[in-house]
Coordinates of C-alpha atoms in Angstrom, one line a residue:
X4 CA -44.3 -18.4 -4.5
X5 CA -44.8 -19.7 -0.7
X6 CA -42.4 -19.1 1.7
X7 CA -41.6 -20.0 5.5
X8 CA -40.3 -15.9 6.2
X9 CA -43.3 -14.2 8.4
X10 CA -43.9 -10.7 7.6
X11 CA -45.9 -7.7 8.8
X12 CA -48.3 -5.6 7.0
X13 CA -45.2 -3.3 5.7
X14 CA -43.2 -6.5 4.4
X15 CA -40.5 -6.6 7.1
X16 CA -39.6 -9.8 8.3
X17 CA -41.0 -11.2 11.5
X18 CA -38.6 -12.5 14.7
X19 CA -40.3 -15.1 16.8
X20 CA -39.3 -15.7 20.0
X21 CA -37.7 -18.9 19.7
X22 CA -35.2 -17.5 16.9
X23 CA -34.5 -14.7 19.7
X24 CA -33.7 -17.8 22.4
X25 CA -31.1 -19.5 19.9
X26 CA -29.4 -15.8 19.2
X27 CA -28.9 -15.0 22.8
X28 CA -27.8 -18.9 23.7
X29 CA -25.2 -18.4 21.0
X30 CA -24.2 -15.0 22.4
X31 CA -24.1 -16.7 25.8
X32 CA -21.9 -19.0 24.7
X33 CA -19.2 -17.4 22.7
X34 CA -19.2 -14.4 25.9
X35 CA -18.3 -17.5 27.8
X36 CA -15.6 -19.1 25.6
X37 CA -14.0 -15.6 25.5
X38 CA -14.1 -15.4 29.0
X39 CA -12.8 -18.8 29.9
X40 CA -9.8 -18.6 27.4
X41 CA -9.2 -14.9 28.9
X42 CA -9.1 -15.9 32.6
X43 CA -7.1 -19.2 31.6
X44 CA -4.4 -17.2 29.8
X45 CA -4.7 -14.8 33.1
X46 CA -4.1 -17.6 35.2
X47 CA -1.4 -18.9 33.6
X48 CA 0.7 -15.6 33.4
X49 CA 0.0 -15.0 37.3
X50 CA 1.4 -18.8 37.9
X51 CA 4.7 -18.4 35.7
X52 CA 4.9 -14.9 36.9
X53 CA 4.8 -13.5 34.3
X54 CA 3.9 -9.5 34.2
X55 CA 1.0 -8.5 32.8
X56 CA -0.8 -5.3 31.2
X57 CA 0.6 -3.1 29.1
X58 CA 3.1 -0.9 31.7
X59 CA 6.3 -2.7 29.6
X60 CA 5.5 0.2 26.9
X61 CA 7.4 2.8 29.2
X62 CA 10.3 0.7 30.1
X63 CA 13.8 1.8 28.6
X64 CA 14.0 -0.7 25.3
X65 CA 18.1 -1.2 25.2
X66 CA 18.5 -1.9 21.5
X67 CA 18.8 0.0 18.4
X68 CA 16.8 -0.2 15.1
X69 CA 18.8 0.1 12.0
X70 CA 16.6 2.0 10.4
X71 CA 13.7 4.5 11.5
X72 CA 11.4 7.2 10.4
X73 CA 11.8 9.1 13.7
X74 CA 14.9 9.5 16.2
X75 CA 15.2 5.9 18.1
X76 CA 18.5 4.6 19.7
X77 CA 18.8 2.2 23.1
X78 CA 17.1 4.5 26.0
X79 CA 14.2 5.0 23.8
X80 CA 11.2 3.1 25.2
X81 CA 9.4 -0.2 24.4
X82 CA 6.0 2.1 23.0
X83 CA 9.0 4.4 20.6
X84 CA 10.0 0.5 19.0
X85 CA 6.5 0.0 18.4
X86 CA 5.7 3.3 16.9
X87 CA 8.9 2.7 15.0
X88 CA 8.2 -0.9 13.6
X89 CA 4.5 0.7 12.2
X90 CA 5.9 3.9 10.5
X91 CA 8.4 1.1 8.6
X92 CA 5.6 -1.0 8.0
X93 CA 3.6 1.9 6.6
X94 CA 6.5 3.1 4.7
X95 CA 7.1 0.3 2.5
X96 CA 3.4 -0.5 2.4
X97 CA 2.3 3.4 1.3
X98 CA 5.6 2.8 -1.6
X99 CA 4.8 -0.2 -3.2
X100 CA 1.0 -0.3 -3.6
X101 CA 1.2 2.6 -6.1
X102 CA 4.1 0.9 -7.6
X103 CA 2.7 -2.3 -7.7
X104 CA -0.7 -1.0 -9.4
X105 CA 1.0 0.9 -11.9
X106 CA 3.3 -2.1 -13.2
X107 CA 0.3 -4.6 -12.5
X108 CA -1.4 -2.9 -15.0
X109 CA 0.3 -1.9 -17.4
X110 CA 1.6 -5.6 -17.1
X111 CA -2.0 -6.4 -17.3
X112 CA -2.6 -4.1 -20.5
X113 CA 0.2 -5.7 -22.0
X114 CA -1.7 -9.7 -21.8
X115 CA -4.5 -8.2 -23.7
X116 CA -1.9 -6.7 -26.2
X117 CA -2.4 -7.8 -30.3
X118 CA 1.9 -8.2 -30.1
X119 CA 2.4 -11.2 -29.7
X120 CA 5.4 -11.1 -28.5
X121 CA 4.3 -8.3 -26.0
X122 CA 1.4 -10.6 -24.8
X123 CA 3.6 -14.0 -24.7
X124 CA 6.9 -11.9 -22.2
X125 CA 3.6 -10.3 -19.9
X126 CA 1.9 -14.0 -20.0
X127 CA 5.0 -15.4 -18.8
X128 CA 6.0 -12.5 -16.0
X129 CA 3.0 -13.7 -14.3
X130 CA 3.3 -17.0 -14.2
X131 CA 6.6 -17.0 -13.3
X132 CA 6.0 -14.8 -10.2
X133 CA 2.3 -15.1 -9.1
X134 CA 3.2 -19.0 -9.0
X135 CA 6.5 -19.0 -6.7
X136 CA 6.3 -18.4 -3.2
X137 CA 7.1 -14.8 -2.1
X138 CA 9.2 -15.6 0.6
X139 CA 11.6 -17.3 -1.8
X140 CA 11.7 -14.3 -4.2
X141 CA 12.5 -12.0 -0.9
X142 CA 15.2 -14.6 -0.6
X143 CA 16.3 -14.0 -4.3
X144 CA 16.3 -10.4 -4.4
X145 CA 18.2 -10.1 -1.7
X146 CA 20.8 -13.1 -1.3
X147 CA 21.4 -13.3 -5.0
X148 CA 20.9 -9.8 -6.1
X149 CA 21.7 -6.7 -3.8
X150 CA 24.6 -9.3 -2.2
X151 CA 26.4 -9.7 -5.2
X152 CA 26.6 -6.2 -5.7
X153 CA 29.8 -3.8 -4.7
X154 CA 30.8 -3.2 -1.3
X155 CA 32.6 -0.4 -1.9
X156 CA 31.0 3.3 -3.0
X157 CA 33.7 3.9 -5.4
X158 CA 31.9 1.0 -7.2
X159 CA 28.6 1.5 -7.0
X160 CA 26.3 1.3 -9.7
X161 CA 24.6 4.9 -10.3
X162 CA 22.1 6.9 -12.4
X163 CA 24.2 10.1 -12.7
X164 CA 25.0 11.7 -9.4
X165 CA 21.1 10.9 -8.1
X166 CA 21.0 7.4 -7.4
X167 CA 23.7 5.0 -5.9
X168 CA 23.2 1.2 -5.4
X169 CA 25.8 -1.1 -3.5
X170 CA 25.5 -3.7 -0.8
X171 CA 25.1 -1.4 1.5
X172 CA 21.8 -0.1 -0.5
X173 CA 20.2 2.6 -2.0
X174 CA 21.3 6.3 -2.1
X175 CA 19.1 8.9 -3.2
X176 CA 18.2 12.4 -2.9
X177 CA 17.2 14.0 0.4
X178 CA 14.7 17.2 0.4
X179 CA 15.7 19.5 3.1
X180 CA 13.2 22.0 3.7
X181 CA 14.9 23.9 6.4
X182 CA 13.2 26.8 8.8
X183 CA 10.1 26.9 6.2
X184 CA 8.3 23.6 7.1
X185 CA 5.0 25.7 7.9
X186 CA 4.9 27.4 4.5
X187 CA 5.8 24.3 2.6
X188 CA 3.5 22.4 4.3
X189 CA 1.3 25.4 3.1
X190 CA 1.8 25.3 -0.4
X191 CA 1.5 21.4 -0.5
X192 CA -2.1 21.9 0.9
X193 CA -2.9 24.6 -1.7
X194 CA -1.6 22.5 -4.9
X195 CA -3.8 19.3 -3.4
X196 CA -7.1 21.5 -3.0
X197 CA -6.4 22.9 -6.5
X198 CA -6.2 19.4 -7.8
X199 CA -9.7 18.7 -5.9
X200 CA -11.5 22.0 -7.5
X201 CA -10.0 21.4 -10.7
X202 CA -11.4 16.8 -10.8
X203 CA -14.7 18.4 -9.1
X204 CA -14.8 21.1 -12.1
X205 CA -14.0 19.4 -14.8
X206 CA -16.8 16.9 -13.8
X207 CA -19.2 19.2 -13.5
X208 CA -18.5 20.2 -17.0
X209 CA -18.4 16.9 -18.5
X210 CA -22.0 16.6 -16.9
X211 CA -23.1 20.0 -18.4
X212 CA -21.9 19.8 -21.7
X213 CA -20.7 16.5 -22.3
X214 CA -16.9 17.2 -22.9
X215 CA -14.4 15.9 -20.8
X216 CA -10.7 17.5 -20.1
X217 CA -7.4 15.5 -19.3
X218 CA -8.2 15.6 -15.3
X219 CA -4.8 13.4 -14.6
X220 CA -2.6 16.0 -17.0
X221 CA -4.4 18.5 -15.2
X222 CA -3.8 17.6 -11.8
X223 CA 0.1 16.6 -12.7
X224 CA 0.4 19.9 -13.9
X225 CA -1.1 21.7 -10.6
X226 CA 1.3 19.0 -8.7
X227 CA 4.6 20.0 -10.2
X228 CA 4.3 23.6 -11.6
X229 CA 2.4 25.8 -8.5
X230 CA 4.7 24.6 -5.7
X231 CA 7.7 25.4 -8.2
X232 CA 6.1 29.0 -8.9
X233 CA 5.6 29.7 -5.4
X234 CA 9.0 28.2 -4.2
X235 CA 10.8 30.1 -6.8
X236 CA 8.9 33.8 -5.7
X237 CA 9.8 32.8 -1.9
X238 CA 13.5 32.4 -3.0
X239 CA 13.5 35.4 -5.0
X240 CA 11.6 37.5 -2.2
X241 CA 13.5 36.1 0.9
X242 CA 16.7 35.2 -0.4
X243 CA 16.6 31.6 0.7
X244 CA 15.7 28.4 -1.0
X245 CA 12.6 27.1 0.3
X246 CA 13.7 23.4 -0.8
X247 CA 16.6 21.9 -1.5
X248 CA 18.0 18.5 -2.2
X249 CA 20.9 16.9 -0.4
X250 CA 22.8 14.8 -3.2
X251 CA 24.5 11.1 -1.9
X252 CA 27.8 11.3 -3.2
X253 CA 30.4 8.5 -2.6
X254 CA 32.6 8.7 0.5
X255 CA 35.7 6.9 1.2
X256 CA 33.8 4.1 2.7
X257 CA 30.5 4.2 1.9
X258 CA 28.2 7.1 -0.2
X259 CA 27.2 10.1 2.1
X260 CA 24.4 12.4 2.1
X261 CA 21.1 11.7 0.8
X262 CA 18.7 9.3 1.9
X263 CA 19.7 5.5 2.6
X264 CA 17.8 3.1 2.0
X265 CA 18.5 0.0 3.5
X266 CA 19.5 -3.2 1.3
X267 CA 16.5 -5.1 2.8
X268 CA 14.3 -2.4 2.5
X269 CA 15.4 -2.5 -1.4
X270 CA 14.9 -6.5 -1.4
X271 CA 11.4 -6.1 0.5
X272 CA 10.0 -3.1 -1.8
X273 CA 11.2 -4.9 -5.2
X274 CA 9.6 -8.7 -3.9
X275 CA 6.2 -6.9 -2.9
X276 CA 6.0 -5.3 -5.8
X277 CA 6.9 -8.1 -8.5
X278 CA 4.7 -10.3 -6.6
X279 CA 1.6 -8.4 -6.2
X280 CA 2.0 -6.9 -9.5
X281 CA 1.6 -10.5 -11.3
X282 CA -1.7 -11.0 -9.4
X283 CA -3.0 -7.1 -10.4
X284 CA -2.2 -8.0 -13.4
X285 CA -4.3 -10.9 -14.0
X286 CA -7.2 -9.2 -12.3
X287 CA -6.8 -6.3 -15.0
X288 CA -6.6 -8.7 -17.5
X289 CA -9.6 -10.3 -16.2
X290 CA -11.6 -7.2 -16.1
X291 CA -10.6 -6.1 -19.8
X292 CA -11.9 -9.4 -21.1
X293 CA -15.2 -8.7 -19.3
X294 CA -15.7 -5.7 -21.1
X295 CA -17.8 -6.8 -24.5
X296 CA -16.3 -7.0 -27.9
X297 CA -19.3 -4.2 -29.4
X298 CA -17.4 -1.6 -27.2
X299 CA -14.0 -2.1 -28.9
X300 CA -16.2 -2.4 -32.2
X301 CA -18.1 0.6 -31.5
X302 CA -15.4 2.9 -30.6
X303 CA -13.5 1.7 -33.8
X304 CA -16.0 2.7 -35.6
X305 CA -15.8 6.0 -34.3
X306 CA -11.8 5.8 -35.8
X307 CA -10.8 6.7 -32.0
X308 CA -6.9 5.9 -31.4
X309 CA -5.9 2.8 -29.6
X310 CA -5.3 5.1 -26.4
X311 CA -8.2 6.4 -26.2
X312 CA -10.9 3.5 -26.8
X313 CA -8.4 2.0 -23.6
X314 CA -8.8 5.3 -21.6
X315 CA -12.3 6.0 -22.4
X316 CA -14.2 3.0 -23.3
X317 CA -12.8 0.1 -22.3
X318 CA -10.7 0.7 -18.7
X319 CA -13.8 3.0 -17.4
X320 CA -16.4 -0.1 -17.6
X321 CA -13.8 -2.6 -16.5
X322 CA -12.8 -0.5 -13.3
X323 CA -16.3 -1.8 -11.9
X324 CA -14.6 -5.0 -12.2
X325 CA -11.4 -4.9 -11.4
X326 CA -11.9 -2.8 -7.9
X327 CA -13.2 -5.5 -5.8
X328 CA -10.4 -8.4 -6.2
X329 CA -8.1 -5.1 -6.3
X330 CA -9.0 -4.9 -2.8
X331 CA -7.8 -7.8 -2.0
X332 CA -4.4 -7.9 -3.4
X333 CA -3.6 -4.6 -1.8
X334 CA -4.5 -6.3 1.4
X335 CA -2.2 -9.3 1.2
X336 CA 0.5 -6.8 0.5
X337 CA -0.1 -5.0 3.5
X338 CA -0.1 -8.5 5.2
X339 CA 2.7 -9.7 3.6
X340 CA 4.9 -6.7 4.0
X341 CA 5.6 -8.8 7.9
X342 CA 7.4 -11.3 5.9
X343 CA 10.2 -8.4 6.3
X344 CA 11.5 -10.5 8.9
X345 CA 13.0 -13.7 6.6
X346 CA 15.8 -10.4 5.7
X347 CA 15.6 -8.7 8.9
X348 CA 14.0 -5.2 7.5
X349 CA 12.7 -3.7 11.3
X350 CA 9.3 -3.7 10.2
X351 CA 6.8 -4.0 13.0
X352 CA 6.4 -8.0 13.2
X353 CA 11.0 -8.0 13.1
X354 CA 11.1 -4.8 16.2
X355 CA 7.8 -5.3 18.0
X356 CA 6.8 -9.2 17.5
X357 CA 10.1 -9.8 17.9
X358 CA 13.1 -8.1 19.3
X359 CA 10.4 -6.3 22.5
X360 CA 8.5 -9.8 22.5
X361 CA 11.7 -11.8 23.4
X362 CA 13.3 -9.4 25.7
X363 CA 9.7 -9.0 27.9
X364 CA 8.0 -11.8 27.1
X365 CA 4.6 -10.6 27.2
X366 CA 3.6 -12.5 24.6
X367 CA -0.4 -11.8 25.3
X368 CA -0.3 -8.0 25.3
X369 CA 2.1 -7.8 21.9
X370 CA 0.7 -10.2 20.0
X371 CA -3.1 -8.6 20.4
X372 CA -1.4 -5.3 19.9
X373 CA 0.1 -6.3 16.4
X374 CA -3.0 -8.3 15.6
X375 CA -5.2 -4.9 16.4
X376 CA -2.3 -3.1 14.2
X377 CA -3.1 -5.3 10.8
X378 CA -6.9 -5.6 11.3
X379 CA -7.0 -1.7 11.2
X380 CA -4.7 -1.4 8.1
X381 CA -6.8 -3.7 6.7
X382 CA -10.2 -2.1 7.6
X383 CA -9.1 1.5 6.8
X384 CA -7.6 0.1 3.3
X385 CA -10.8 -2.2 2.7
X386 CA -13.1 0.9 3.4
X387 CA -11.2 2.9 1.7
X388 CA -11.6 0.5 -1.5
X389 CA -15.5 -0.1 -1.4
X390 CA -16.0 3.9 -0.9
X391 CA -13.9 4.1 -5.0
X392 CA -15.9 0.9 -5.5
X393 CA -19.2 2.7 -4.7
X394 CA -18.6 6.0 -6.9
X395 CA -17.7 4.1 -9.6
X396 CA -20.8 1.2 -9.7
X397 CA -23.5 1.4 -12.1
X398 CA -26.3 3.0 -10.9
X399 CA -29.6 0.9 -11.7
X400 CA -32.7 2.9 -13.0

């Protein structure tokens, strides 16, 4: 077949020297454009006076943030607020994804489902929510919903004495871990590098012999029952709990003790998660279908239980699938977490693109700043993504 590409003797593509002169005229010109809108904006600050640079970081901020992850109140600094804004911005984030994939698919296992009752309620969860606008369900959840609820504790609706919802928001245990944060942290590390040796064992095996072992019961197991056998031989050797839970209980006003939650940290976590969960869902459903018929077929055959042609057969080939758009939805979560500001959850567009931007107005400096902030989530989250997408690809022989 002819072709216009120049190559050498080793078939690697030839650059002439006039393809060379476009590249570095195009360089040339975007360095300039970047340069030009730079010194503009430069000029422009120094005109209006405006301060410039990032030295409004150490100034005192003079505000309060409602709800934070680390100590903040009004002499904390403008670099604290931002600091603040990202750990609630990673907290609901790092929450909902798992929550989202888990009901996205089972929402999405559902659609594929031969009840057809089962299929027609999942059909209709996602196009009722994947097809109306999230802002407006953010709205929803938390005008109509947590609003309406009970103002007072005495009222609140509860799950025994573990959980308390109101107005005022969610209640619900608090782990208190005391003077043994060094050995805790400890035994967490130990149970997550048993769960490592264990998946990279029982792979090995399944290699070897061809026989695989429940790697998810497994590493549950490891999860729950080693930190509880260690805790308990600490509290029997020392005397003193290593962990404890403080439990809300209701207070004359509102429930004290535990951990609250914030009503529009409630309202954001449920919105992200119905709404991304309708779009995972359709991207399972997607990849199940892509899977072909003589695999279901074939693993009848075999009289293998429902469960286990889904866990076995089918979901491992439609994983290669469903990974890549995956991707994607977890990343308009993470964008659309800064939507958090329609409720007035201090996430970091509300506290840093916001509140700080208004009182300093260096609009420059914070905007780049939260810019830089996303693009990193997104890049970490995006690699993160194609390194699964690469273990689990078919390797062509």
């Amino acid at each position: 077949m002819f072709s216009w590409t120049q190559t050498d003797s080793q078939g690697r593509r030839k650059v002439s020297g006039k393809e060379l002169l476009w590249q570095a005229a195009l360089v040339l010109a975007v360095t300039s454009i970047i340069g030009s809108a730079v010194w503009n904006a430069a000029d422009n600050l120094a005109r209006q006076r405006i301060a410039s640079g990032f030295g409004f970081l150490q100034q005192t901020a003079g505000f309060d943030i409602s709800q934070s992850l680390i100590s903040f109140d009004a002499l904390s600094t403008y670099g604290r607020a931002f600091v603040v804004g990202l750990l609630n911005t990673l907290e609901v984030s790092l929450i909902a994804i798992p929550l989202a994939t888990i009901l996205g698919f089972t929402i999405g296992i559902f659609r594929r489902s031969p009840n057809w009752l089962l299929s027609r309620l999942a059909a209709a969860y996602v196009e009722i929510f994947r097809n109306t606008p999230l802002l407006l369900q953010l709205l929803f959840w938390y005008n109509a919903v947590l609003m309406l609820l009970p103002a007072k504790a005495s009222e609140s609706l509860q799950l025994g004495d573990l959980l308390y919802l109101n107005r005022r928001g969610l209640s619900v245990p608090k782990p208190l871990v005391g003077d043994n944060t060094l050995l805790c942290g400890g035994i967490i590390a130990l149970s997550v590098l048993l769960v490592v040796l264990t998946i990279h064992w029982a792979r090995t095996r399944r290699y070897r012999t061809g026989r695989s072992l429940p790697t998810i019961s497994l590493s549950l197991l490891i999860l729950v029952c080693v930190p509880a056998v260690l805790g308990m031989l600490v509290t029997l050797t020392s005397g003193q709990a290593l962990l404890h839970l403080e439990l809300p209980r209701p207070g004359r006003f509102s429930v004290e003790g535990g951990w609250q939650l914030l009503p529009e940290f409630v309202a954001l976590l449920i919105g992200l998660v119905v709404y991304t969960a309708s779009s995972i869902a359709e991207v399972v459903r997607s990849g199940l279908a892509a899977v072909p018929r003589g695999q279901y077929e074939a693993a009848r055959a075999l009289h293998l239980p429902s469960v286990k042609i889904l866990r076995l057969v089918v979901v491992p080939q439609a994983i290669r699938v469903i990974i890549p758009p995956l991707t994607n939805q977890y990343l308009n979560l993470l964008k659309n977490s800064s939507l958090a500001v329609a409720i007035g959850y201090p996430d970091l567009v509300q506290v840093f693109a916001g509140t700080v931007l208004n009182q300093t107005g260096q609009a420059v400096e914070i905007v780049l700043m939260t810019m830089a902030v996303y693009l990193t989530l997104s890049l970490l989250t995006s690699a993160g993504m194609n390194v699964y997408n690469r273990r689990v690809a078919l390797v062509e022989r």
